[in-house]
XYZ file of C-alpha atoms in Angstrom:
689
model
C -33.202 33.342 -29.937
C -30.182 33.421 -32.050
C -26.698 33.541 -30.692
C -24.032 35.330 -31.816
C -21.450 33.482 -34.308
C -19.239 33.455 -31.275
C -20.774 31.830 -27.713
C -20.803 34.262 -24.961
C -19.630 33.130 -21.288
C -23.225 33.115 -20.470
C -24.137 30.795 -22.945
C -21.101 28.629 -21.840
C -22.504 28.942 -18.333
C -25.503 27.044 -19.312
C -23.804 25.261 -22.114
C -20.293 24.266 -20.260
C -19.686 21.199 -22.897
C -18.943 23.544 -25.524
C -16.147 25.666 -23.708
C -13.602 23.227 -24.676
C -13.999 23.476 -28.747
C -15.329 26.998 -29.421
C -14.148 29.059 -25.995
C -11.327 31.649 -27.345
C -7.936 32.127 -25.954
C -9.780 35.278 -23.978
C -12.623 33.421 -22.653
C -10.027 30.714 -21.517
C -7.971 33.354 -19.602
C -10.676 34.732 -17.867
C -12.024 30.527 -17.324
C -8.613 29.750 -15.648
C -9.075 33.401 -13.344
C -13.266 31.923 -12.281
C -10.764 28.615 -11.093
C -8.573 30.106 -9.412
C -10.818 32.407 -7.758
C -12.899 29.367 -5.586
C -12.352 29.390 -2.291
C -11.692 26.312 -0.125
C -8.848 23.475 -0.497
C -9.423 23.254 -4.315
C -7.913 21.116 -7.022
C -9.385 21.168 -10.594
C -8.242 19.065 -13.751
C -7.992 19.433 -17.320
C -10.212 20.821 -19.309
C -12.696 21.574 -16.710
C -15.392 24.503 -16.762
C -17.058 26.108 -13.279
C -19.569 28.844 -14.536
C -19.221 32.198 -13.479
C -22.877 32.103 -12.470
C -22.546 29.348 -10.023
C -21.902 29.624 -6.328
C -19.007 27.340 -5.475
C -17.357 27.928 -2.069
C -16.506 24.800 -0.903
C -14.252 23.733 2.396
C -12.692 21.462 -0.289
C -13.209 20.505 -3.944
C -11.469 17.849 -6.391
C -12.896 18.075 -9.641
C -11.720 15.596 -12.132
C -10.706 15.936 -15.758
C -13.335 16.997 -18.116
C -15.876 17.893 -15.771
C -17.807 21.075 -15.251
C -19.852 23.095 -12.879
C -22.821 24.729 -14.531
C -24.873 27.666 -14.571
C -26.397 28.968 -10.805
C -24.980 25.729 -9.329
C -24.562 25.680 -5.803
C -21.480 24.128 -4.136
C -20.294 24.000 -0.489
C -18.916 21.124 1.888
C -16.668 19.001 0.301
C -16.828 17.670 -3.414
C -14.990 15.109 -4.734
C -15.532 13.745 -8.464
C -13.944 11.706 -10.970
C -13.261 12.458 -14.855
C -16.258 13.189 -17.122
C -18.703 14.544 -14.562
C -21.144 16.871 -14.574
C -23.368 19.351 -12.132
C -25.981 21.033 -14.732
C -27.579 24.208 -14.091
C -29.243 24.756 -10.740
C -28.318 21.949 -9.167
C -27.158 21.583 -5.501
C -24.045 20.037 -3.984
C -23.546 20.597 0.344
C -21.880 18.466 2.638
C -19.695 15.428 1.943
C -20.151 14.048 -1.586
C -17.830 11.964 -3.834
C -19.000 10.948 -7.433
C -17.196 8.237 -9.531
C -16.527 8.589 -13.001
C -18.550 9.581 -15.540
C -21.556 10.966 -13.282
C -24.195 12.831 -15.263
C -26.467 15.218 -12.793
C -29.260 16.808 -14.391
C -31.147 20.082 -13.687
C -32.775 21.361 -10.512
C -31.213 18.290 -8.654
C -30.005 18.063 -5.065
C -27.296 16.029 -3.259
C -27.403 16.977 0.570
C -24.502 14.783 2.479
C -25.465 16.422 5.138
C -28.632 16.696 8.439
C -29.639 18.345 11.214
C -30.548 16.024 14.139
C -34.174 16.873 15.608
C -34.003 15.896 19.135
C -37.136 17.895 21.275
C -34.948 19.483 23.601
C -33.765 22.387 21.731
C -35.220 24.673 18.194
C -34.452 23.007 15.051
C -32.038 25.757 14.161
C -29.668 24.939 17.177
C -29.568 21.368 16.064
C -26.078 20.211 15.484
C -25.552 19.044 11.984
C -24.495 15.475 10.672
C -22.946 14.323 8.026
C -22.310 10.459 6.884
C -22.088 11.304 3.466
C -23.490 10.461 -0.127
C -21.248 8.170 -2.537
C -21.908 7.874 -5.899
C -20.092 5.284 -8.174
C -19.053 5.277 -11.699
C -21.181 5.797 -15.085
C -24.451 7.068 -12.875
C -26.978 9.097 -14.690
C -29.057 11.227 -12.179
C -31.924 12.687 -13.965
C -33.635 16.116 -13.020
C -35.141 17.420 -9.607
C -33.797 14.512 -8.085
C -33.046 14.585 -4.388
C -30.847 12.369 -2.962
C -30.493 12.653 1.214
C -27.517 11.868 3.447
C -26.127 8.621 3.901
C -27.002 7.088 0.644
C -24.273 5.245 -1.520
C -25.610 4.983 -5.390
C -24.150 2.177 -6.921
C -22.064 1.818 -10.199
C -23.972 2.494 -13.970
C -27.234 3.652 -11.853
C -30.003 5.812 -13.906
C -32.514 7.908 -11.537
C -35.812 8.951 -13.027
C -36.230 12.649 -12.999
C -38.107 13.714 -9.726
C -37.058 10.489 -7.468
C -36.267 11.474 -3.963
C -33.579 8.751 -2.996
C -33.388 7.951 0.818
C -31.840 4.626 0.605
C -28.938 3.217 -1.137
C -29.195 1.598 -4.484
C -27.071 -1.838 -5.809
C -24.736 -1.208 -9.044
C -27.414 -0.815 -12.384
C -30.406 -0.244 -10.558
C -33.263 1.388 -12.722
C -34.532 3.403 -10.027
C -37.649 6.326 -10.072
C -40.337 7.589 -7.358
C -40.722 9.182 -3.847
C -39.350 7.623 -2.523
C -37.418 6.009 -5.110
C -37.592 2.064 -5.690
C -35.630 -0.075 -7.934
C -37.881 -0.648 -11.124
C -35.519 -3.204 -12.567
C -31.312 -3.948 -13.865
C -29.866 -1.941 -16.121
C -28.594 -5.043 -17.983
C -32.120 -6.457 -18.308
C -34.315 -6.356 -21.412
C -37.444 -6.988 -20.590
C -39.131 -10.573 -20.889
C -36.180 -11.737 -21.994
C -33.734 -11.283 -18.283
C -30.536 -11.088 -20.826
C -27.759 -8.586 -21.620
C -28.377 -6.305 -24.705
C -26.041 -5.969 -27.435
C -25.416 -3.838 -30.778
C -25.551 -0.293 -30.835
C -26.846 0.641 -27.231
C -24.188 -1.522 -25.053
C -21.692 0.480 -27.205
C -23.319 3.623 -26.582
C -23.038 2.965 -22.912
C -19.933 1.426 -22.880
C -18.868 4.466 -24.306
C -20.296 7.057 -21.604
C -19.013 4.816 -18.775
C -15.178 5.197 -20.241
C -15.034 1.747 -21.791
C -13.770 2.258 -25.602
C -15.211 -0.174 -27.723
C -11.712 -0.627 -29.446
C -10.397 -2.376 -26.121
C -10.916 -5.592 -27.556
C -12.809 -6.795 -24.678
C -14.862 -10.209 -25.460
C -18.268 -9.555 -25.861
C -19.077 -12.539 -24.177
C -17.584 -12.388 -21.312
C -17.938 -8.509 -20.472
C -21.341 -7.603 -22.151
C -21.957 -3.431 -21.938
C -25.950 -2.988 -21.202
C -27.764 -0.562 -22.711
C -28.644 2.967 -20.603
C -31.934 2.961 -18.894
C -35.833 4.179 -19.620
C -36.240 7.703 -21.018
C -38.045 8.666 -17.948
C -34.456 9.408 -16.060
C -33.354 11.937 -18.736
C -32.656 15.127 -17.265
C -28.904 15.010 -17.786
C -28.737 17.358 -21.534
C -25.246 15.960 -22.667
C -23.459 13.021 -22.761
C -20.341 13.436 -24.586
C -20.783 14.385 -28.369
C -19.994 11.577 -30.213
C -22.003 9.341 -27.881
C -25.364 11.776 -27.314
C -27.495 10.381 -30.137
C -26.822 6.835 -29.575
C -27.795 7.229 -26.002
C -30.826 8.899 -26.775
C -32.052 6.723 -29.383
C -31.440 3.754 -26.480
C -33.527 5.729 -23.797
C -36.685 6.545 -26.575
C -36.271 2.719 -27.426
C -36.408 2.048 -23.684
C -38.897 4.076 -22.744
C -41.364 2.749 -25.392
C -40.636 -0.892 -24.238
C -41.703 0.629 -20.639
C -45.260 1.939 -22.036
C -45.797 -1.353 -23.650
C -45.200 -3.565 -20.535
C -48.611 -3.842 -18.990
C -48.645 -4.407 -15.147
C -45.258 -3.350 -14.146
C -45.034 -1.943 -10.464
C -42.087 -0.658 -8.762
C -40.105 -3.484 -6.750
C -36.860 -2.607 -5.018
C -36.672 -6.456 -4.471
C -33.696 -6.418 -5.878
C -31.770 -4.049 -3.342
C -29.460 -6.670 -1.558
C -29.929 -7.450 1.408
C -26.393 -8.099 2.482
C -25.084 -4.041 1.825
C -27.805 -1.296 2.106
C -26.790 1.993 3.474
C -29.147 2.880 6.602
C -31.635 6.174 5.172
C -31.981 9.336 7.221
C -34.907 9.383 9.561
C -38.621 10.568 7.894
C -38.511 14.183 7.759
C -34.785 14.552 8.492
C -33.378 14.788 4.892
C -31.954 17.468 3.734
C -33.182 20.405 2.461
C -31.646 23.020 5.136
C -30.734 26.040 3.175
C -27.941 27.188 5.936
C -26.619 26.061 9.439
C -26.240 28.655 11.622
C -23.228 30.944 11.746
C -22.517 29.498 15.647
C -22.638 25.598 14.180
C -20.663 26.123 11.183
C -16.840 25.712 12.983
C -18.562 22.749 14.872
C -19.998 21.293 11.769
C -16.481 21.583 9.614
C -14.866 19.863 12.437
C -17.507 17.025 13.112
C -18.219 16.255 9.155
C -15.074 17.049 7.825
C -12.849 13.846 6.460
C -8.788 14.203 6.852
C -7.609 14.706 3.689
C -4.481 12.675 4.862
C -2.408 11.170 8.454
C -0.063 13.765 9.057
C -1.218 16.911 7.212
C -2.148 19.617 9.217
C -4.475 22.444 7.743
C -2.244 24.961 6.419
C 0.579 22.750 5.616
C 1.728 20.524 2.341
C -1.633 21.189 0.511
C -2.605 22.555 -2.923
C -2.706 26.225 -2.251
C -6.596 27.335 -2.557
C -6.523 29.853 -4.904
C -4.409 27.731 -7.613
C -5.242 24.340 -9.083
C -2.155 22.419 -9.651
C -2.156 19.242 -11.993
C -1.557 17.207 -9.816
C -3.266 17.805 -6.610
C -1.988 15.211 -4.421
C 2.128 15.422 -5.201
C 2.873 15.903 -1.723
C 0.333 13.688 0.138
C 2.253 10.303 -0.387
C 5.696 11.590 0.766
C 3.854 12.842 4.115
C 1.766 9.718 3.980
C 5.115 7.392 4.008
C 6.700 10.210 6.406
C 3.795 9.538 9.073
C 3.977 5.937 8.765
C 7.934 5.993 9.714
C 7.376 8.198 12.427
C 5.050 6.134 14.154
C 6.360 2.465 13.007
C 8.034 1.698 16.565
C 4.825 3.034 18.330
C 2.526 0.533 16.596
C 5.095 -2.499 16.628
C 5.178 -1.953 20.253
C 1.602 -1.993 20.538
C 1.390 -5.064 19.072
C 4.193 -6.424 21.660
C 3.368 -8.454 24.477
C 6.178 -8.642 26.078
C 6.954 -12.565 25.284
C 5.778 -12.685 21.463
C 4.243 -10.728 18.825
C 0.348 -9.979 18.726
C -2.079 -9.176 15.691
C -2.768 -6.337 17.703
C -3.912 -5.967 21.629
C -6.076 -8.136 23.093
C -5.503 -11.032 20.242
C -3.294 -14.010 20.913
C -0.219 -14.581 19.781
C 0.546 -15.415 16.627
C 3.411 -16.811 13.551
C 2.141 -14.208 11.083
C 2.187 -11.349 13.801
C 5.831 -11.975 13.999
C 6.369 -12.207 10.450
C 4.242 -9.010 9.848
C 6.116 -6.831 12.270
C 9.634 -8.485 10.672
C 8.160 -6.824 7.233
C 6.682 -3.505 8.917
C 10.279 -2.651 9.972
C 11.802 -3.737 7.406
C 9.911 -1.790 4.813
C 9.580 1.523 7.078
C 12.545 1.231 9.566
C 15.211 -0.530 7.437
C 15.816 -2.481 10.515
C 14.332 -5.614 12.562
C 11.736 -4.744 15.042
C 13.586 -3.215 18.473
C 12.442 -5.705 20.841
C 14.732 -8.696 20.144
C 18.326 -8.468 18.388
C 18.237 -9.743 14.785
C 19.866 -12.918 15.926
C 17.122 -13.358 18.122
C 14.377 -12.460 15.428
C 16.350 -15.680 13.555
C 16.592 -17.633 16.201
C 12.992 -17.471 17.091
C 11.740 -17.809 13.551
C 14.042 -20.720 12.299
C 13.229 -22.750 15.624
C 9.578 -22.698 14.319
C 10.226 -24.892 11.554
C 10.159 -28.847 12.006
C 13.417 -30.041 10.546
C 12.252 -33.398 9.032
C 8.931 -31.898 7.408
C 9.947 -28.371 6.618
C 6.445 -26.846 7.895
C 5.454 -23.890 10.016
C 2.428 -24.981 12.891
C 0.817 -22.486 14.552
C 1.701 -21.495 18.465
C 0.155 -24.026 20.157
C -1.180 -26.508 17.448
C 0.395 -29.409 16.329
C 2.324 -30.302 13.277
C -0.065 -30.454 10.063
C -0.090 -34.271 8.908
C 0.845 -34.334 5.123
C -1.775 -35.786 2.446
C -0.948 -38.918 0.843
C 1.472 -37.077 -2.180
C 3.397 -35.561 1.023
C 2.089 -31.670 1.044
C -0.164 -29.998 3.600
C -3.988 -29.305 2.258
C -5.187 -26.820 4.490
C -3.994 -24.679 7.512
C -2.332 -21.932 8.846
C 1.065 -23.808 8.004
C 0.294 -23.340 4.002
C 0.894 -19.440 4.672
C 3.429 -19.936 6.997
C 5.385 -21.371 4.083
C 5.296 -17.794 2.450
C 5.625 -15.267 5.463
C 8.192 -16.994 7.510
C 10.188 -18.078 4.720
C 10.312 -14.379 3.933
C 10.687 -12.750 7.366
C 13.797 -15.059 7.561
C 14.807 -13.595 4.195
C 14.359 -10.147 5.143
C 16.648 -11.096 8.061
C 19.286 -12.957 6.282
C 19.508 -16.443 6.082
C 16.063 -17.876 5.162
C 14.546 -21.107 5.766
C 17.224 -23.767 7.364
C 15.451 -26.486 5.919
C 13.785 -27.859 2.694
C 10.179 -28.748 2.269
C 10.589 -32.286 2.550
C 6.983 -33.155 1.030
C 7.426 -30.882 -2.057
C 10.961 -32.330 -2.350
C 9.426 -35.789 -2.631
C 5.982 -35.104 -4.866
C 6.087 -36.228 -7.894
C 4.927 -34.819 -11.586
C 2.282 -37.680 -11.680
C 1.170 -36.481 -8.015
C 1.277 -32.738 -8.380
C -1.174 -33.318 -11.516
C -3.269 -35.133 -9.685
C -3.141 -32.641 -7.058
C -3.810 -29.864 -9.087
C -6.885 -31.478 -10.914
C -8.731 -31.802 -7.598
C -8.289 -28.118 -6.270
C -11.741 -26.453 -6.654
C -11.236 -24.211 -8.938
C -15.357 -24.004 -9.549
C -16.536 -23.549 -6.371
C -12.884 -22.064 -4.541
C -10.846 -20.543 -6.808
C -9.220 -18.284 -4.010
C -8.462 -21.690 -2.060
C -7.364 -23.136 -4.864
C -4.889 -20.398 -5.513
C -3.820 -20.042 -2.138
C -2.775 -23.493 -2.449
C -0.479 -23.452 -5.763
C 1.032 -20.088 -3.794
C 2.214 -21.832 -1.361
C 3.616 -24.852 -2.869
C 4.964 -22.851 -5.860
C 6.881 -20.313 -2.924
C 7.906 -23.895 -1.605
C 9.679 -24.985 -4.127
C 11.381 -21.457 -4.679
C 12.765 -22.333 -0.965
C 13.729 -26.032 -2.110
C 15.472 -24.480 -4.909
C 17.793 -22.492 -2.754
C 18.334 -25.244 -0.913
C 19.118 -27.416 -3.932
C 21.272 -25.036 -6.391
C 23.607 -26.614 -8.252
C 21.895 -29.963 -7.725
C 18.591 -32.251 -9.176
C 16.069 -30.451 -7.524
C 13.636 -32.880 -7.505
C 11.090 -34.849 -10.038
C 10.731 -31.537 -11.963
C 7.607 -30.515 -9.997
C 7.867 -26.796 -10.837
C 8.582 -26.940 -14.429
C 5.064 -29.713 -14.076
C 3.322 -26.622 -12.080
C 3.911 -23.918 -15.181
C 3.110 -26.659 -17.844
C -0.176 -27.112 -15.983
C -0.907 -23.982 -15.483
C -0.453 -22.797 -18.979
C -2.475 -25.205 -20.706
C -5.561 -24.457 -18.170
C -5.773 -20.695 -18.500
C -8.889 -19.538 -19.552
C -8.023 -17.903 -22.969
C -11.449 -15.534 -22.360
C -10.201 -13.967 -18.646
C -6.553 -15.243 -18.452
C -7.441 -16.766 -15.076
C -8.126 -19.884 -13.147
C -12.043 -20.968 -12.230
C -15.294 -19.540 -12.664
C -17.147 -17.020 -11.145
C -20.556 -17.258 -9.386
C -23.560 -15.740 -9.094
C -23.444 -14.718 -5.174
C -19.746 -13.823 -5.025
C -19.236 -12.533 -8.558
C -15.569 -12.732 -9.871
C -14.360 -12.243 -6.403
C -12.794 -16.185 -6.446
C -11.396 -16.154 -8.946
C -9.325 -12.889 -9.060
C -8.550 -13.122 -5.731
C -7.163 -16.485 -6.413
C -5.546 -15.089 -9.265
C -3.098 -12.689 -6.980
C -2.453 -15.988 -4.881
C -1.921 -18.026 -7.730
C 0.170 -15.642 -9.944
C 1.895 -13.699 -6.669
C 3.672 -17.172 -6.066
C 4.057 -18.906 -9.442
C 4.682 -16.323 -12.446
C 5.594 -13.167 -10.178
C 7.771 -15.216 -8.114
C 9.853 -16.666 -10.600
C 10.124 -13.622 -13.414
C 7.362 -15.625 -15.945
C 5.007 -13.592 -18.084
C 1.503 -14.398 -17.163
C -0.985 -16.128 -19.868
C -3.526 -13.394 -21.935
C -2.543 -10.082 -19.954
C -5.104 -8.201 -21.780
C -7.670 -10.649 -21.058
C -6.552 -10.458 -17.262
C -7.135 -6.591 -17.371
C -10.166 -6.753 -18.603
C -11.422 -9.315 -15.997
C -9.864 -7.612 -13.320
C -11.406 -3.974 -13.726
C -14.903 -5.882 -14.602
C -14.482 -7.070 -11.102
C -13.169 -3.756 -9.103
C -16.757 -2.195 -10.389
C -19.013 -4.495 -8.445
C -20.041 -2.727 -5.645
C -20.760 -5.536 -3.797
C -17.002 -6.095 -2.723
C -15.889 -2.573 -3.712
C -18.583 -0.051 -2.458
C -17.640 2.319 -0.208
C -16.330 1.122 2.738
C -16.529 -2.560 1.348
C -13.062 -2.425 0.206
C -10.926 -5.048 2.942
C -7.214 -5.311 2.235
C -7.083 -8.540 0.363
C -9.832 -7.162 -2.351
C -7.904 -4.610 -3.120
C -4.844 -6.036 -3.092
C -5.929 -8.577 -5.366
C -6.552 -6.466 -8.043
C -3.901 -3.408 -7.916
C -1.136 -6.176 -7.932
C -2.714 -8.324 -11.574
C -2.993 -4.609 -12.653
C 0.247 -3.788 -12.125
C 2.031 -7.590 -12.981
C 0.251 -7.388 -16.310
C 1.008 -3.637 -16.711
C 4.932 -4.802 -16.902
C 4.216 -6.725 -19.864
C 1.758 -4.592 -21.703
C 3.227 -1.131 -21.252
C 2.796 1.181 -18.677
C 2.180 5.394 -19.048
C -0.099 6.384 -21.621
C 0.581 3.586 -24.212
C -0.806 0.603 -21.564
C -3.721 -1.394 -22.589
C -6.491 0.364 -20.515
C -3.973 2.800 -18.368
C -6.224 5.776 -18.480
C -8.966 3.116 -16.426
C -5.989 1.603 -14.531
C -4.971 5.447 -13.576
C -8.299 6.405 -12.407
C -8.891 3.569 -10.429
C -5.605 3.353 -8.544
C -6.261 7.244 -7.774
C -9.364 6.469 -6.304
C -8.504 3.968 -3.922
C -5.610 5.833 -2.742
C -8.096 8.575 -2.269
C -9.840 6.162 -0.378
C -7.271 4.242 1.406
C -4.731 7.112 3.023
C -6.746 8.941 5.092
C -7.932 4.993 6.835
C -4.043 5.445 8.787
C -4.941 5.300 12.608
C -2.368 7.687 14.319
C 0.029 5.412 16.496
C -2.267 1.910 15.541
C -1.803 1.426 11.981
C -4.280 0.423 9.271
C -6.880 -2.519 9.907
C -7.579 -5.033 7.424
C -11.113 -3.839 6.638
C -14.947 -4.748 6.962
C -16.298 -8.134 6.238
C -16.016 -11.779 7.550
C -12.385 -12.167 5.530
C -9.422 -11.406 7.815
C -8.899 -10.028 11.167
C -12.102 -7.085 10.576
C -11.523 -3.356 10.858
C -9.114 -2.794 14.026
C -5.567 -1.968 13.169
C -2.990 -4.028 13.598
C -0.255 -5.648 12.380
C -1.720 -7.862 9.198
C -3.564 -4.570 7.819
C -0.668 -2.319 7.999
C 1.846 -4.428 6.238
C -0.429 -5.456 3.764
C -2.166 -1.697 3.126
C 1.803 -0.603 3.240
C 2.238 -2.778 0.278
C -1.067 -1.705 -1.793
C -0.301 2.162 -1.229
C 3.337 0.882 -3.347
C 1.625 -0.958 -5.560
C -1.347 2.090 -6.227
C 1.415 4.991 -6.246
C 3.427 2.887 -9.006
C 0.479 2.343 -11.016
C 0.383 6.211 -10.784
C 4.253 6.321 -11.781
C 4.967 7.926 -8.277
C 5.972 5.160 -5.820
C 9.503 7.141 -5.740
C 7.574 9.667 -3.431
C 6.842 7.279 -0.760
C 10.895 6.713 0.073
C 10.052 2.602 0.733
C 9.771 -0.680 -1.511
C 8.063 -3.744 -0.349
C 10.991 -6.501 -0.192
C 9.072 -9.541 1.157
C 6.349 -11.220 0.242
C 4.714 -8.101 -1.579
C 8.069 -7.777 -3.330
C 7.679 -6.174 -6.960
C 10.491 -8.071 -8.089
C 10.736 -11.657 -8.928
C 12.224 -13.737 -6.093
C 14.053 -15.983 -8.930
C 14.577 -15.264 -12.311
C 13.118 -18.323 -13.960
C 12.462 -22.318 -14.461
C 14.634 -24.655 -16.250
C 13.236 -24.793 -19.866
C 10.521 -21.888 -18.960
C 12.624 -18.697 -18.720
């Protein structure tokens, strides 16, 4: 059938990727009215399209830039998408669903982020609904006629074959198909070799995932793999300039699949360390409509609160009108809530004599320092349990006058190594936290760190060479952070005099000559943890050295490449897996490098950085617990998910860095001044600045 020269609205409904380039002004005005008429709490980005024939009745909708909802799609509940996401004709998205960047959903596919219980005590239609939600990562292609049930997480870069029924979570880079869906292979593998694909297909996949070929990434360290097999086909429209290359790569893969004898579905690749439990058989999705009397209860039970301190009808974007920045008011509301509750959460962690990280924990030096940091950040004063003079007296009295070290409560003074400085333990971090707490209170550390003052440049170089850069880059970076911070405090004591044996200069000289030019970092990744140790160690190392002394980091573009690559690792950044260390150790390096490379739209990979920061804020802010603050997060590191002083202090700083990456930190009304301060504590080192 021939179409008229000007596509109709019906044509755009079924082919919405044509709208931006081909619509008339009259059609654009009509589309704006369609978007304004969408009910619920709605925010729709730039260059989006919502088909007139689609049934879009959300409780909450966030549609990222350059995304569309095509003809006869059915959307209810809460849908949050990144940019370049597509819901093709007749798709169904219900319940609580979050999509990353560049997610393609084929026609007739259902994402059902809710479920019925099925206890035998009542009819199914009277059963309460549950909702664990569905989370889909970046650069995911879900074919036509796929069903994804509640509780599933689909990792970054996955491809799911047409007709699959996804009942279990899938790790990043999976190519999966079948009922139930099973992992067939890793998308990065070429059959028979296990190596990464290069060439035009890699460039096509890079473009689809939002990584531009002109980003000057180093191919050997950041290969972009090819798309999955043609069996996944169902999404008709990647971006126009990518379409042919992706189709050619998919066809080549389909031929390879047909030629590979004896290839059986294999889900053994699914990591056992981070599965999301799947729904019980028979309970998965497909309920067309909760009973009317259940709806309000379902909304209350399944609702993911927008932000702490935001009540329905207050401070939200009007539901009938999309706003260019639907979260513009939320940062200020969050900060107001945190300030209002700061005194109470500090009370919660004061046992009458000393500070504890959280109720039931033992008193700790760091807990006292975190309390000082939180009170300074939110209240502009010392915690009210003691006078400022009493805080100073207690913290100053913890420092051993001879060594300059601060042991943990109830523990002996750590024994220095042969070169005069310690190698591990709580006292290493106390150089940072006690020093900065006293800095916020006024006087700073009363004594220099003697071991560092007496260390020679030769001893320092020997220690640096012996650090576990290959197997424990985080520990190596943490040691450098402590040593460099001790140098900062010592320089304060030695202003105007010879400050020792050239230790700070030797430190920077060694670091600058040992930087990996491919990543801008120190240390090596591992198969078990990816770049976790390297990136986290980079944050600690540069925080105490380059950032603290106001010196430029080497190879900032390569650092951005490596950090963004790490931030896609679902082992550490999958839904529900982000702890404070891992997020801070991405946010701070990105922020530090943007200061050198330029901010806003002209900065290196600035769009990707902003998208990552926005996603993190959406995830982080609702985790504030009234009167309790933030938990550190899941995993073995840190104090765990229970809200406490450490988690609260770190996440408050993280929120500031994420907001500043978006150019919106001013909305918070606070700015870190302690350990996580953005400004250098000292400007330069003699001979290096």
